[in-house]
Amino acid sequence: MSPMLSEATISMRAKAAHRPRAKVWRRLGMVLLYLLLTAVALFCITPMLWMILGSFKYDSEILAYPPTFLPKYWLYENYVRATTLIPMGRWFLNSLILAAITELSVLTTASLAGYAFAHLEFRLKHVLFLAILGTMMVPFFTIMIPLFLMVSRLKLLNTYLGMVLPGLVSAYGIFLMRQFMSTIPSELLEAARIDGSSEFRIWAEIVIPNSRPALGTLALFTFLSSWDSFTWPLVIVNQRPMKPIALGLVEFTGQLAFETKHGTLLAASSIAVVPVLIVFILAQEQIIESFHLSGLKG
Amino acid sequence: MGLAAALRPAKRVRVRHRSIKYPAWVPYLFVSPAVIFYLAIFIFPVAWALYISVHRFQLGRPDNPFVGLENYRYIFMDDRIFRASLVRTLYFSFGFVLTNSTIGLILALLMNRWFVGRYLYRMAFFIPVVTSIIPMAIVWKFLYNTDLGLFNGILNRAFGFRIPWLSDERWAIPSLIIMATWRRMGYAMMIYLAGLQDVPREHIEAAMVDGANAWQRFWHVVWPALAPTTLFVLVTSSITGMLTFGEIYVMTEGGPGQATTVLSYYIYRTSFEFLRMGRGAAMSFVLFIFIFILTIIQLRYARGPQTE
């Protein structure tokens, strides 16, 4: 990670580093570094930890003063109640279904369009590409009202199809696939074309199998953002059984918070967050890479 | 072969554009799902929203007369809450951008070299980024609880006072800023880390040879070299800040009072709670224009971090 320095600099630094005072400063610097980073890291993790540990506590202990860290008594009822009093199971399933539909649609459309923009020539290529990138400029709130009217007239309120509608195609996905697919050597594709293969076959049999890294990255990114989806379902879903996780949880803040036990709420939140966390820890590199690329569309 | 070939009409091959063997309509087939989608879900609705914004449109009322720019006039002239929401949006965005990019930069500078455990720290910083907004907003609402929350519990025990995080008008937006920064600073750090890779090493070495200390090296070499990255972070953070909605809906519902009613939240309330969609659509275009301007700025002045 550190920049490769020239010989002169390395030797200059090496000489300087042997001076005893420099050693002390450096030790101090390292200690400070670790302290600072640890403090920030703790800040980052604490809310999660508090949530997970709290989900095992009695309600009175969660909001107890002074606050406790580990539960005095480990309680599992919160999780039971989280899946019975609140339809967490159903909501979890809804989110999974929505994620699955979105994944399928986004991956397919992005790899189709990405291939065309990467390797095919056609008159409107640049115009269309710019236009698609341009849609990323439109805030969701601007299309929210007309989409709502559209969806309600099409009788798609409270349906899975209605919920996935705005998310079926991702401009970021198209961009990502185009970037990656353009690294596939065109000689490979030419050879297939000369052999008489149709573009679709080329796409399906050569390009897609070679695009697995990008597809994986896009899949992860799409999953994360689909799991999060809240605003649009908020607008079109009011039947409890159809809600995705985020929307369902919100039902239990606000007015109903007094009746809901806090522990149950924390347990429910943990159910929402922890699976994603596990996926993150396992697929860390790819997930960070997907965020990296989402920013670098410069 | 000969006669038949000669008699066959010449194929029109546009050699200039492609030298290969697929019909011209094939690429359009590949992009058609995406294009159809965007026509239906973006282009058409944006036009429709514009149309709605120049009508009086209250969901449930049958009459929708054309009223020209009346909605726009109303929200800017007569609607105090709208004007206030603009101010609050700017306040929140600005605060968020400042905190987020500063902390992101500091973290990136600290994390820019390898050290034992770096991997773990990077994971820790990125965990908030991948968490779901709503559950974490719920948790933070607990943490921010004035009487019983964890933060005040610690503060009270250690220093003897409490902060009215979400219950006081003056603390509400800063509290939201803190939460938003918590969620996003790992991302800012990552962007800056990428940008730091592109700082020309020769310049840093030259500065070292000239005897510059760490701060001078930073201020005169690293910081200017980070300009495109910084602009990128500033603009994308601003856009994120302006589109923040879920946290506010969960943590404060626009309150206390109207203290955290930012533009996005007010658009939602106006359109789906007050059902005044004409006005809501007008407001949403104001938001669109903000985002549009920010994006143009970014496209014109930033090269962005280079992808390797």
PDB file of C-alpha atoms in Angstrom, chain A:
ATOM      1  CA  MET A   1       0.000   0.000   0.000  1.00  0.00           C
ATOM      2  CA  SER A   2       2.813   2.449   0.657  1.00  0.00           C
ATOM      3  CA  PRO A   3       4.265   4.147  -2.374  1.00  0.00           C
ATOM      4  CA  MET A   4       7.423   2.707  -3.809  1.00  0.00           C
ATOM      5  CA  LEU A   5      10.157   5.156  -2.980  1.00  0.00           C
ATOM      6  CA  SER A   6      13.382   5.757  -4.782  1.00  0.00           C
ATOM      7  CA  GLU A   7      16.713   4.407  -3.573  1.00  0.00           C
ATOM      8  CA  ALA A   8      17.858   7.808  -2.425  1.00  0.00           C
ATOM      9  CA  THR A   9      14.797   8.338  -0.303  1.00  0.00           C
ATOM     10  CA  ILE A  10      14.950   4.885   1.171  1.00  0.00           C
ATOM     11  CA  SER A  11      18.555   5.256   2.203  1.00  0.00           C
ATOM     12  CA  MET A  12      17.943   8.749   3.493  1.00  0.00           C
ATOM     13  CA  ARG A  13      15.059   7.512   5.563  1.00  0.00           C
ATOM     14  CA  ALA A  14      16.955   4.460   6.728  1.00  0.00           C
ATOM     15  CA  LYS A  15      19.770   6.607   8.019  1.00  0.00           C
ATOM     16  CA  ALA A  16      17.387   8.957   9.729  1.00  0.00           C
ATOM     17  CA  ALA A  17      15.457   6.108  11.223  1.00  0.00           C
ATOM     18  CA  HIS A  18      18.398   4.851  13.201  1.00  0.00           C
ATOM     19  CA  ARG A  19      18.676   7.991  15.224  1.00  0.00           C
ATOM     20  CA  PRO A  20      17.370   7.240  18.715  1.00  0.00           C
ATOM     21  CA  ARG A  21      15.104  10.268  18.920  1.00  0.00           C
ATOM     22  CA  ALA A  22      13.488   9.353  15.638  1.00  0.00           C
ATOM     23  CA  LYS A  23      12.733   5.929  17.016  1.00  0.00           C
ATOM     24  CA  VAL A  24      10.907   7.366  19.970  1.00  0.00           C
ATOM     25  CA  TRP A  25       8.848   9.674  17.796  1.00  0.00           C
ATOM     26  CA  ARG A  26       7.970   6.855  15.530  1.00  0.00           C
ATOM     27  CA  ARG A  27       6.849   4.617  18.383  1.00  0.00           C
ATOM     28  CA  LEU A  28       4.760   7.445  19.702  1.00  0.00           C
ATOM     29  CA  GLY A  29       3.328   8.027  16.251  1.00  0.00           C
ATOM     30  CA  MET A  30       2.374   4.397  15.877  1.00  0.00           C
ATOM     31  CA  VAL A  31       0.732   4.317  19.284  1.00  0.00           C
ATOM     32  CA  LEU A  32      -1.219   7.422  18.447  1.00  0.00           C
ATOM     33  CA  LEU A  33      -2.206   5.949  15.124  1.00  0.00           C
ATOM     34  CA  TYR A  34      -3.529   2.799  16.692  1.00  0.00           C
ATOM     35  CA  LEU A  35      -5.369   4.736  19.380  1.00  0.00           C
ATOM     36  CA  LEU A  36      -7.057   7.000  16.908  1.00  0.00           C
ATOM     37  CA  LEU A  37      -7.984   4.246  14.503  1.00  0.00           C
ATOM     38  CA  THR A  38      -9.228   2.025  17.281  1.00  0.00           C
ATOM     39  CA  ALA A  39     -11.391   4.798  18.634  1.00  0.00           C
ATOM     40  CA  VAL A  40     -12.952   5.355  15.235  1.00  0.00           C
ATOM     41  CA  ALA A  41     -13.318   1.646  14.609  1.00  0.00           C
ATOM     42  CA  LEU A  42     -15.096   1.243  17.925  1.00  0.00           C
ATOM     43  CA  PHE A  43     -17.368   4.112  17.019  1.00  0.00           C
ATOM     44  CA  CYS A  44     -18.187   2.332  13.808  1.00  0.00           C
ATOM     45  CA  ILE A  45     -18.945  -1.010  15.387  1.00  0.00           C
ATOM     46  CA  THR A  46     -20.603  -0.013  18.642  1.00  0.00           C
ATOM     47  CA  PRO A  47     -24.123   0.610  17.329  1.00  0.00           C
ATOM     48  CA  MET A  48     -24.098  -2.835  15.729  1.00  0.00           C
ATOM     49  CA  LEU A  49     -22.745  -4.490  18.840  1.00  0.00           C
ATOM     50  CA  TRP A  50     -25.248  -2.693  21.016  1.00  0.00           C
ATOM     51  CA  MET A  51     -28.044  -3.836  18.761  1.00  0.00           C
ATOM     52  CA  ILE A  52     -26.995  -7.463  18.719  1.00  0.00           C
ATOM     53  CA  LEU A  53     -26.238  -7.669  22.425  1.00  0.00           C
ATOM     54  CA  GLY A  54     -29.392  -5.744  23.229  1.00  0.00           C
ATOM     55  CA  SER A  55     -31.487  -8.186  21.306  1.00  0.00           C
ATOM     56  CA  PHE A  56     -30.644 -10.737  23.962  1.00  0.00           C
ATOM     57  CA  LYS A  57     -31.460  -8.511  26.900  1.00  0.00           C
ATOM     58  CA  TYR A  58     -34.560  -7.968  28.930  1.00  0.00           C
ATOM     59  CA  ASP A  59     -36.325  -4.755  27.941  1.00  0.00           C
ATOM     60  CA  SER A  60     -35.635  -3.180  31.270  1.00  0.00           C
ATOM     61  CA  GLU A  61     -31.948  -3.798  30.864  1.00  0.00           C
ATOM     62  CA  ILE A  62     -31.712  -2.322  27.391  1.00  0.00           C
ATOM     63  CA  LEU A  63     -32.656   1.121  28.543  1.00  0.00           C
ATOM     64  CA  ALA A  64     -31.208   0.705  31.981  1.00  0.00           C
ATOM     65  CA  TYR A  65     -29.114   3.371  33.539  1.00  0.00           C
ATOM     66  CA  PRO A  66     -26.211   3.000  33.942  1.00  0.00           C
ATOM     67  CA  PRO A  67     -26.003   1.140  30.655  1.00  0.00           C
ATOM     68  CA  THR A  68     -24.709  -2.412  30.635  1.00  0.00           C
ATOM     69  CA  PHE A  69     -22.662  -4.083  27.978  1.00  0.00           C
ATOM     70  CA  LEU A  70     -23.081  -7.816  28.047  1.00  0.00           C
ATOM     71  CA  PRO A  71     -26.550  -9.019  28.954  1.00  0.00           C
ATOM     72  CA  LYS A  72     -26.946 -10.017  32.572  1.00  0.00           C
ATOM     73  CA  TYR A  73     -29.244 -12.789  31.512  1.00  0.00           C
ATOM     74  CA  TRP A  74     -29.300 -14.076  28.001  1.00  0.00           C
ATOM     75  CA  LEU A  75     -32.799 -13.970  26.664  1.00  0.00           C
ATOM     76  CA  TYR A  76     -33.907 -15.701  23.518  1.00  0.00           C
ATOM     77  CA  GLU A  77     -37.567 -14.802  23.713  1.00  0.00           C
ATOM     78  CA  ASN A  78     -36.990 -11.591  21.823  1.00  0.00           C
ATOM     79  CA  TYR A  79     -36.182 -13.532  18.715  1.00  0.00           C
ATOM     80  CA  VAL A  80     -39.197 -15.736  19.175  1.00  0.00           C
ATOM     81  CA  ARG A  81     -41.412 -12.723  19.575  1.00  0.00           C
ATOM     82  CA  ALA A  82     -39.712 -11.037  16.645  1.00  0.00           C
ATOM     83  CA  THR A  83     -40.913 -13.748  14.352  1.00  0.00           C
ATOM     84  CA  THR A  84     -44.351 -14.238  15.877  1.00  0.00           C
ATOM     85  CA  LEU A  85     -45.606 -10.862  17.053  1.00  0.00           C
ATOM     86  CA  ILE A  86     -44.070  -9.187  14.081  1.00  0.00           C
ATOM     87  CA  PRO A  87     -44.231 -11.041  10.795  1.00  0.00           C
ATOM     88  CA  MET A  88     -40.465 -10.874  10.396  1.00  0.00           C
ATOM     89  CA  GLY A  89     -40.394 -14.204   8.645  1.00  0.00           C
ATOM     90  CA  ARG A  90     -42.781 -13.054   5.971  1.00  0.00           C
ATOM     91  CA  TRP A  91     -41.031  -9.724   5.576  1.00  0.00           C
ATOM     92  CA  PHE A  92     -37.682 -11.444   5.274  1.00  0.00           C
ATOM     93  CA  LEU A  93     -39.134 -13.624   2.572  1.00  0.00           C
ATOM     94  CA  ASN A  94     -40.520 -10.597   0.770  1.00  0.00           C
ATOM     95  CA  SER A  95     -37.142  -8.938   0.764  1.00  0.00           C
ATOM     96  CA  LEU A  96     -35.563 -12.122  -0.567  1.00  0.00           C
ATOM     97  CA  ILE A  97     -38.091 -12.406  -3.376  1.00  0.00           C
ATOM     98  CA  LEU A  98     -37.660  -8.763  -4.307  1.00  0.00           C
ATOM     99  CA  ALA A  99     -33.896  -9.164  -4.268  1.00  0.00           C
ATOM    100  CA  ALA A 100     -34.097 -12.246  -6.467  1.00  0.00           C
ATOM    101  CA  ILE A 101     -36.311 -10.613  -9.073  1.00  0.00           C
ATOM    102  CA  THR A 102     -34.185  -7.484  -9.079  1.00  0.00           C
ATOM    103  CA  GLU A 103     -30.976  -9.467  -9.417  1.00  0.00           C
ATOM    104  CA  LEU A 104     -32.250 -11.406 -12.363  1.00  0.00           C
ATOM    105  CA  SER A 105     -33.485  -8.340 -14.141  1.00  0.00           C
ATOM    106  CA  VAL A 106     -30.516  -6.119 -13.433  1.00  0.00           C
ATOM    107  CA  LEU A 107     -27.901  -8.709 -14.314  1.00  0.00           C
ATOM    108  CA  THR A 108     -29.617  -9.643 -17.547  1.00  0.00           C
ATOM    109  CA  THR A 109     -30.325  -6.148 -18.804  1.00  0.00           C
ATOM    110  CA  ALA A 110     -26.947  -4.847 -17.733  1.00  0.00           C
ATOM    111  CA  SER A 111     -25.008  -7.611 -19.442  1.00  0.00           C
ATOM    112  CA  LEU A 112     -27.066  -7.339 -22.605  1.00  0.00           C
ATOM    113  CA  ALA A 113     -26.734  -3.591 -22.859  1.00  0.00           C
ATOM    114  CA  GLY A 114     -23.176  -3.619 -21.564  1.00  0.00           C
ATOM    115  CA  TYR A 115     -22.137  -6.013 -24.296  1.00  0.00           C
ATOM    116  CA  ALA A 116     -23.739  -3.884 -26.964  1.00  0.00           C
ATOM    117  CA  PHE A 117     -22.029  -0.756 -25.736  1.00  0.00           C
ATOM    118  CA  ALA A 118     -18.719  -2.523 -25.369  1.00  0.00           C
ATOM    119  CA  HIS A 119     -18.472  -4.462 -28.579  1.00  0.00           C
ATOM    120  CA  LEU A 120     -21.189  -3.648 -31.043  1.00  0.00           C
ATOM    121  CA  GLU A 121     -21.394  -0.723 -33.387  1.00  0.00           C
ATOM    122  CA  PHE A 122     -24.588   1.122 -34.026  1.00  0.00           C
ATOM    123  CA  ARG A 123     -25.553   4.632 -34.861  1.00  0.00           C
ATOM    124  CA  LEU A 124     -27.208   5.697 -31.634  1.00  0.00           C
ATOM    125  CA  LYS A 125     -24.525   4.125 -29.462  1.00  0.00           C
ATOM    126  CA  HIS A 126     -23.078   7.251 -27.908  1.00  0.00           C
ATOM    127  CA  VAL A 127     -26.363   9.040 -27.589  1.00  0.00           C
ATOM    128  CA  LEU A 128     -28.009   6.141 -25.843  1.00  0.00           C
ATOM    129  CA  PHE A 129     -25.084   5.541 -23.536  1.00  0.00           C
ATOM    130  CA  LEU A 130     -24.984   9.140 -22.438  1.00  0.00           C
ATOM    131  CA  ALA A 131     -28.736   9.187 -22.030  1.00  0.00           C
ATOM    132  CA  ILE A 132     -28.646   6.127 -19.807  1.00  0.00           C
ATOM    133  CA  LEU A 133     -25.879   7.595 -17.697  1.00  0.00           C
ATOM    134  CA  GLY A 134     -27.884  10.784 -17.571  1.00  0.00           C
ATOM    135  CA  THR A 135     -30.761   9.031 -15.872  1.00  0.00           C
ATOM    136  CA  MET A 136     -28.559   8.686 -12.844  1.00  0.00           C
ATOM    137  CA  MET A 137     -29.025  12.413 -12.411  1.00  0.00           C
ATOM    138  CA  VAL A 138     -32.753  12.160 -11.886  1.00  0.00           C
ATOM    139  CA  PRO A 139     -33.583  11.951  -8.199  1.00  0.00           C
ATOM    140  CA  PHE A 140     -36.081   9.323  -7.278  1.00  0.00           C
ATOM    141  CA  PHE A 141     -38.359  11.922  -5.728  1.00  0.00           C
ATOM    142  CA  THR A 142     -39.031  13.451  -9.107  1.00  0.00           C
ATOM    143  CA  ILE A 143     -40.385  10.260 -10.632  1.00  0.00           C
ATOM    144  CA  MET A 144     -41.990   9.087  -7.399  1.00  0.00           C
ATOM    145  CA  ILE A 145     -45.335  10.762  -7.940  1.00  0.00           C
ATOM    146  CA  PRO A 146     -45.903   9.743 -11.567  1.00  0.00           C
ATOM    147  CA  LEU A 147     -44.681   6.217 -10.853  1.00  0.00           C
ATOM    148  CA  PHE A 148     -47.148   5.988  -8.024  1.00  0.00           C
ATOM    149  CA  LEU A 149     -49.982   7.058 -10.281  1.00  0.00           C
ATOM    150  CA  MET A 150     -48.819   4.642 -12.952  1.00  0.00           C
ATOM    151  CA  VAL A 151     -48.531   1.732 -10.582  1.00  0.00           C
ATOM    152  CA  SER A 152     -51.873   2.379  -8.960  1.00  0.00           C
ATOM    153  CA  ARG A 153     -53.643   2.616 -12.306  1.00  0.00           C
ATOM    154  CA  LEU A 154     -52.021  -0.619 -13.397  1.00  0.00           C
ATOM    155  CA  LYS A 155     -53.343  -2.192 -10.211  1.00  0.00           C
ATOM    156  CA  LEU A 156     -49.820  -3.030  -9.117  1.00  0.00           C
ATOM    157  CA  LEU A 157     -50.029  -1.551  -5.656  1.00  0.00           C
ATOM    158  CA  ASN A 158     -48.998  -3.956  -2.945  1.00  0.00           C
ATOM    159  CA  THR A 159     -47.500  -6.363  -5.465  1.00  0.00           C
ATOM    160  CA  TYR A 160     -43.984  -7.664  -5.928  1.00  0.00           C
ATOM    161  CA  LEU A 161     -43.925  -6.443  -9.507  1.00  0.00           C
ATOM    162  CA  GLY A 162     -44.892  -2.973  -8.415  1.00  0.00           C
ATOM    163  CA  MET A 163     -42.186  -2.936  -5.796  1.00  0.00           C
ATOM    164  CA  VAL A 164     -39.373  -3.986  -8.110  1.00  0.00           C
ATOM    165  CA  LEU A 165     -40.442  -1.777 -10.967  1.00  0.00           C
ATOM    166  CA  PRO A 166     -38.130   1.213 -10.541  1.00  0.00           C
ATOM    167  CA  GLY A 167     -35.198  -1.045  -9.827  1.00  0.00           C
ATOM    168  CA  LEU A 168     -35.350  -3.435 -12.754  1.00  0.00           C
ATOM    169  CA  VAL A 169     -32.550  -1.787 -14.692  1.00  0.00           C
ATOM    170  CA  SER A 170     -29.489  -0.181 -13.246  1.00  0.00           C
ATOM    171  CA  ALA A 171     -27.506   2.419 -15.140  1.00  0.00           C
ATOM    172  CA  TYR A 172     -24.601   1.706 -12.858  1.00  0.00           C
ATOM    173  CA  GLY A 173     -24.888  -1.928 -13.823  1.00  0.00           C
ATOM    174  CA  ILE A 174     -24.810  -1.137 -17.499  1.00  0.00           C
ATOM    175  CA  PHE A 175     -21.792   1.060 -16.988  1.00  0.00           C
ATOM    176  CA  LEU A 176     -20.021  -1.586 -14.959  1.00  0.00           C
ATOM    177  CA  MET A 177     -20.653  -4.353 -17.454  1.00  0.00           C
ATOM    178  CA  ARG A 178     -19.583  -2.178 -20.341  1.00  0.00           C
ATOM    179  CA  GLN A 179     -16.321  -1.304 -18.615  1.00  0.00           C
ATOM    180  CA  PHE A 180     -15.576  -4.900 -17.892  1.00  0.00           C
ATOM    181  CA  MET A 181     -16.711  -6.400 -21.149  1.00  0.00           C
ATOM    182  CA  SER A 182     -14.612  -4.010 -23.172  1.00  0.00           C
ATOM    183  CA  THR A 183     -11.613  -5.792 -21.739  1.00  0.00           C
ATOM    184  CA  ILE A 184     -12.614  -8.981 -23.486  1.00  0.00           C
ATOM    185  CA  PRO A 185     -10.451  -9.128 -26.599  1.00  0.00           C
ATOM    186  CA  SER A 186     -12.476  -8.566 -29.719  1.00  0.00           C
ATOM    187  CA  GLU A 187     -10.391 -11.099 -31.625  1.00  0.00           C
ATOM    188  CA  LEU A 188     -12.135 -13.738 -29.599  1.00  0.00           C
ATOM    189  CA  LEU A 189     -15.497 -12.438 -30.682  1.00  0.00           C
ATOM    190  CA  GLU A 190     -14.406 -11.923 -34.262  1.00  0.00           C
ATOM    191  CA  ALA A 191     -13.325 -15.504 -34.457  1.00  0.00           C
ATOM    192  CA  ALA A 192     -16.739 -16.603 -33.328  1.00  0.00           C
ATOM    193  CA  ARG A 193     -18.416 -14.301 -35.784  1.00  0.00           C
ATOM    194  CA  ILE A 194     -16.358 -15.645 -38.626  1.00  0.00           C
ATOM    195  CA  ASP A 195     -17.476 -19.079 -37.617  1.00  0.00           C
ATOM    196  CA  GLY A 196     -20.999 -17.913 -38.226  1.00  0.00           C
ATOM    197  CA  SER A 197     -22.142 -17.516 -34.638  1.00  0.00           C
ATOM    198  CA  SER A 198     -24.983 -15.125 -33.937  1.00  0.00           C
ATOM    199  CA  GLU A 199     -24.325 -12.228 -31.584  1.00  0.00           C
ATOM    200  CA  PHE A 200     -26.659 -13.677 -29.049  1.00  0.00           C
ATOM    201  CA  ARG A 201     -24.737 -16.949 -29.007  1.00  0.00           C
ATOM    202  CA  ILE A 202     -21.507 -15.025 -28.658  1.00  0.00           C
ATOM    203  CA  TRP A 203     -22.987 -13.148 -25.780  1.00  0.00           C
ATOM    204  CA  ALA A 204     -24.314 -16.206 -24.052  1.00  0.00           C
ATOM    205  CA  GLU A 205     -21.434 -18.574 -24.652  1.00  0.00           C
ATOM    206  CA  ILE A 206     -18.339 -16.388 -24.660  1.00  0.00           C
ATOM    207  CA  VAL A 207     -18.962 -13.030 -23.068  1.00  0.00           C
ATOM    208  CA  ILE A 208     -21.073 -13.989 -20.084  1.00  0.00           C
ATOM    209  CA  PRO A 209     -18.874 -16.828 -18.825  1.00  0.00           C
ATOM    210  CA  ASN A 210     -15.888 -14.495 -19.069  1.00  0.00           C
ATOM    211  CA  SER A 211     -17.623 -11.742 -17.160  1.00  0.00           C
ATOM    212  CA  ARG A 212     -18.079 -13.557 -13.904  1.00  0.00           C
ATOM    213  CA  PRO A 213     -16.091 -11.125 -11.728  1.00  0.00           C
ATOM    214  CA  ALA A 214     -18.109  -8.159 -12.891  1.00  0.00           C
ATOM    215  CA  LEU A 215     -21.351 -10.075 -12.626  1.00  0.00           C
ATOM    216  CA  GLY A 216     -20.470 -11.089  -9.098  1.00  0.00           C
ATOM    217  CA  THR A 217     -19.665  -7.555  -8.118  1.00  0.00           C
ATOM    218  CA  LEU A 218     -22.849  -6.241  -9.654  1.00  0.00           C
ATOM    219  CA  ALA A 219     -24.857  -8.986  -8.015  1.00  0.00           C
ATOM    220  CA  LEU A 220     -23.531  -8.086  -4.591  1.00  0.00           C
ATOM    221  CA  PHE A 221     -24.100  -4.407  -5.065  1.00  0.00           C
ATOM    222  CA  THR A 222     -27.620  -4.960  -6.361  1.00  0.00           C
ATOM    223  CA  PHE A 223     -28.404  -7.222  -3.452  1.00  0.00           C
ATOM    224  CA  LEU A 224     -27.262  -4.668  -0.914  1.00  0.00           C
ATOM    225  CA  SER A 225     -29.284  -1.885  -2.426  1.00  0.00           C
ATOM    226  CA  SER A 226     -32.352  -4.051  -2.888  1.00  0.00           C
ATOM    227  CA  TRP A 227     -32.237  -5.200   0.725  1.00  0.00           C
ATOM    228  CA  ASP A 228     -32.241  -1.565   1.719  1.00  0.00           C
ATOM    229  CA  SER A 229     -35.201  -0.558  -0.363  1.00  0.00           C
ATOM    230  CA  PHE A 230     -37.548   1.549   1.644  1.00  0.00           C
ATOM    231  CA  THR A 231     -38.805   4.728   0.028  1.00  0.00           C
ATOM    232  CA  TRP A 232     -40.594   3.235  -2.938  1.00  0.00           C
ATOM    233  CA  PRO A 233     -42.247   0.406  -0.989  1.00  0.00           C
ATOM    234  CA  LEU A 234     -43.298   3.033   1.522  1.00  0.00           C
ATOM    235  CA  VAL A 235     -45.216   4.758  -1.225  1.00  0.00           C
ATOM    236  CA  ILE A 236     -46.970   1.786  -2.768  1.00  0.00           C
ATOM    237  CA  VAL A 237     -47.349  -0.816  -0.046  1.00  0.00           C
ATOM    238  CA  ASN A 238     -49.727  -0.591   2.849  1.00  0.00           C
ATOM    239  CA  GLN A 239     -50.668  -4.210   3.351  1.00  0.00           C
ATOM    240  CA  ARG A 240     -48.627  -5.611   6.143  1.00  0.00           C
ATOM    241  CA  PRO A 241     -47.865  -9.057   4.726  1.00  0.00           C
ATOM    242  CA  MET A 242     -46.421  -7.571   1.569  1.00  0.00           C
ATOM    243  CA  LYS A 243     -43.918  -5.290   3.165  1.00  0.00           C
ATOM    244  CA  PRO A 244     -40.206  -5.753   2.696  1.00  0.00           C
ATOM    245  CA  ILE A 245     -38.067  -5.793   5.815  1.00  0.00           C
ATOM    246  CA  ALA A 246     -37.178  -2.113   5.979  1.00  0.00           C
ATOM    247  CA  LEU A 247     -40.743  -0.983   5.592  1.00  0.00           C
ATOM    248  CA  GLY A 248     -42.042  -3.551   8.026  1.00  0.00           C
ATOM    249  CA  LEU A 249     -39.622  -2.529  10.739  1.00  0.00           C
ATOM    250  CA  VAL A 250     -40.685   1.076  10.465  1.00  0.00           C
ATOM    251  CA  GLU A 251     -44.191   0.105  11.363  1.00  0.00           C
ATOM    252  CA  PHE A 252     -42.898  -0.700  14.797  1.00  0.00           C
ATOM    253  CA  THR A 253     -41.231   2.553  15.542  1.00  0.00           C
ATOM    254  CA  GLY A 254     -43.346   5.634  15.950  1.00  0.00           C
ATOM    255  CA  GLN A 255     -46.692   5.134  17.606  1.00  0.00           C
ATOM    256  CA  LEU A 256     -46.507   1.424  18.036  1.00  0.00           C
ATOM    257  CA  ALA A 257     -43.144   1.679  19.755  1.00  0.00           C
ATOM    258  CA  PHE A 258     -44.798   1.884  23.138  1.00  0.00           C
ATOM    259  CA  GLU A 259     -46.508  -1.431  22.730  1.00  0.00           C
ATOM    260  CA  THR A 260     -43.626  -3.186  21.067  1.00  0.00           C
ATOM    261  CA  LYS A 261     -41.010  -4.445  23.395  1.00  0.00           C
ATOM    262  CA  HIS A 262     -37.671  -2.847  22.716  1.00  0.00           C
ATOM    263  CA  GLY A 263     -35.880  -6.122  22.790  1.00  0.00           C
ATOM    264  CA  THR A 264     -38.146  -7.497  20.126  1.00  0.00           C
ATOM    265  CA  LEU A 265     -37.427  -4.512  17.958  1.00  0.00           C
ATOM    266  CA  LEU A 266     -33.696  -4.975  18.376  1.00  0.00           C
ATOM    267  CA  ALA A 267     -34.022  -8.648  17.602  1.00  0.00           C
ATOM    268  CA  ALA A 268     -35.954  -7.808  14.470  1.00  0.00           C
ATOM    269  CA  SER A 269     -33.339  -5.263  13.469  1.00  0.00           C
ATOM    270  CA  SER A 270     -30.626  -7.808  14.030  1.00  0.00           C
ATOM    271  CA  ILE A 271     -32.407 -10.255  11.777  1.00  0.00           C
ATOM    272  CA  ALA A 272     -32.442  -7.552   9.135  1.00  0.00           C
ATOM    273  CA  VAL A 273     -28.818  -6.583   9.479  1.00  0.00           C
ATOM    274  CA  VAL A 274     -26.831  -9.637  10.479  1.00  0.00           C
ATOM    275  CA  PRO A 275     -27.243 -11.755   7.317  1.00  0.00           C
ATOM    276  CA  VAL A 276     -25.951  -8.873   5.232  1.00  0.00           C
ATOM    277  CA  LEU A 277     -23.108  -8.433   7.675  1.00  0.00           C
ATOM    278  CA  ILE A 278     -22.120 -12.066   7.299  1.00  0.00           C
ATOM    279  CA  VAL A 279     -22.232 -11.782   3.527  1.00  0.00           C
ATOM    280  CA  PHE A 280     -20.040  -8.719   3.816  1.00  0.00           C
ATOM    281  CA  ILE A 281     -17.421 -10.374   5.967  1.00  0.00           C
ATOM    282  CA  LEU A 282     -17.248 -13.297   3.581  1.00  0.00           C
ATOM    283  CA  ALA A 283     -17.219 -11.309   0.359  1.00  0.00           C
ATOM    284  CA  GLN A 284     -15.459  -8.233   1.655  1.00  0.00           C
ATOM    285  CA  GLU A 285     -13.104  -7.644  -1.209  1.00  0.00           C
ATOM    286  CA  GLN A 286     -15.746  -7.846  -3.863  1.00  0.00           C
ATOM    287  CA  ILE A 287     -18.207  -5.667  -2.008  1.00  0.00           C
ATOM    288  CA  ILE A 288     -15.686  -2.933  -1.386  1.00  0.00           C
ATOM    289  CA  GLU A 289     -14.682  -3.186  -5.016  1.00  0.00           C
ATOM    290  CA  SER A 290     -18.281  -2.725  -6.097  1.00  0.00           C
ATOM    291  CA  PHE A 291     -18.588   0.458  -4.075  1.00  0.00           C
ATOM    292  CA  HIS A 292     -15.239   1.557  -5.423  1.00  0.00           C
ATOM    293  CA  LEU A 293     -16.404   1.198  -8.987  1.00  0.00           C
ATOM    294  CA  SER A 294     -19.733   2.824  -8.324  1.00  0.00           C
ATOM    295  CA  GLY A 295     -17.881   5.953  -7.377  1.00  0.00           C
ATOM    296  CA  LEU A 296     -15.389   5.964 -10.189  1.00  0.00           C
ATOM    297  CA  LYS A 297     -17.701   6.720 -13.022  1.00  0.00           C
ATOM    298  CA  GLY A 298     -15.915  10.058 -13.364  1.00  0.00           C
TER     299      GLY A 298
END
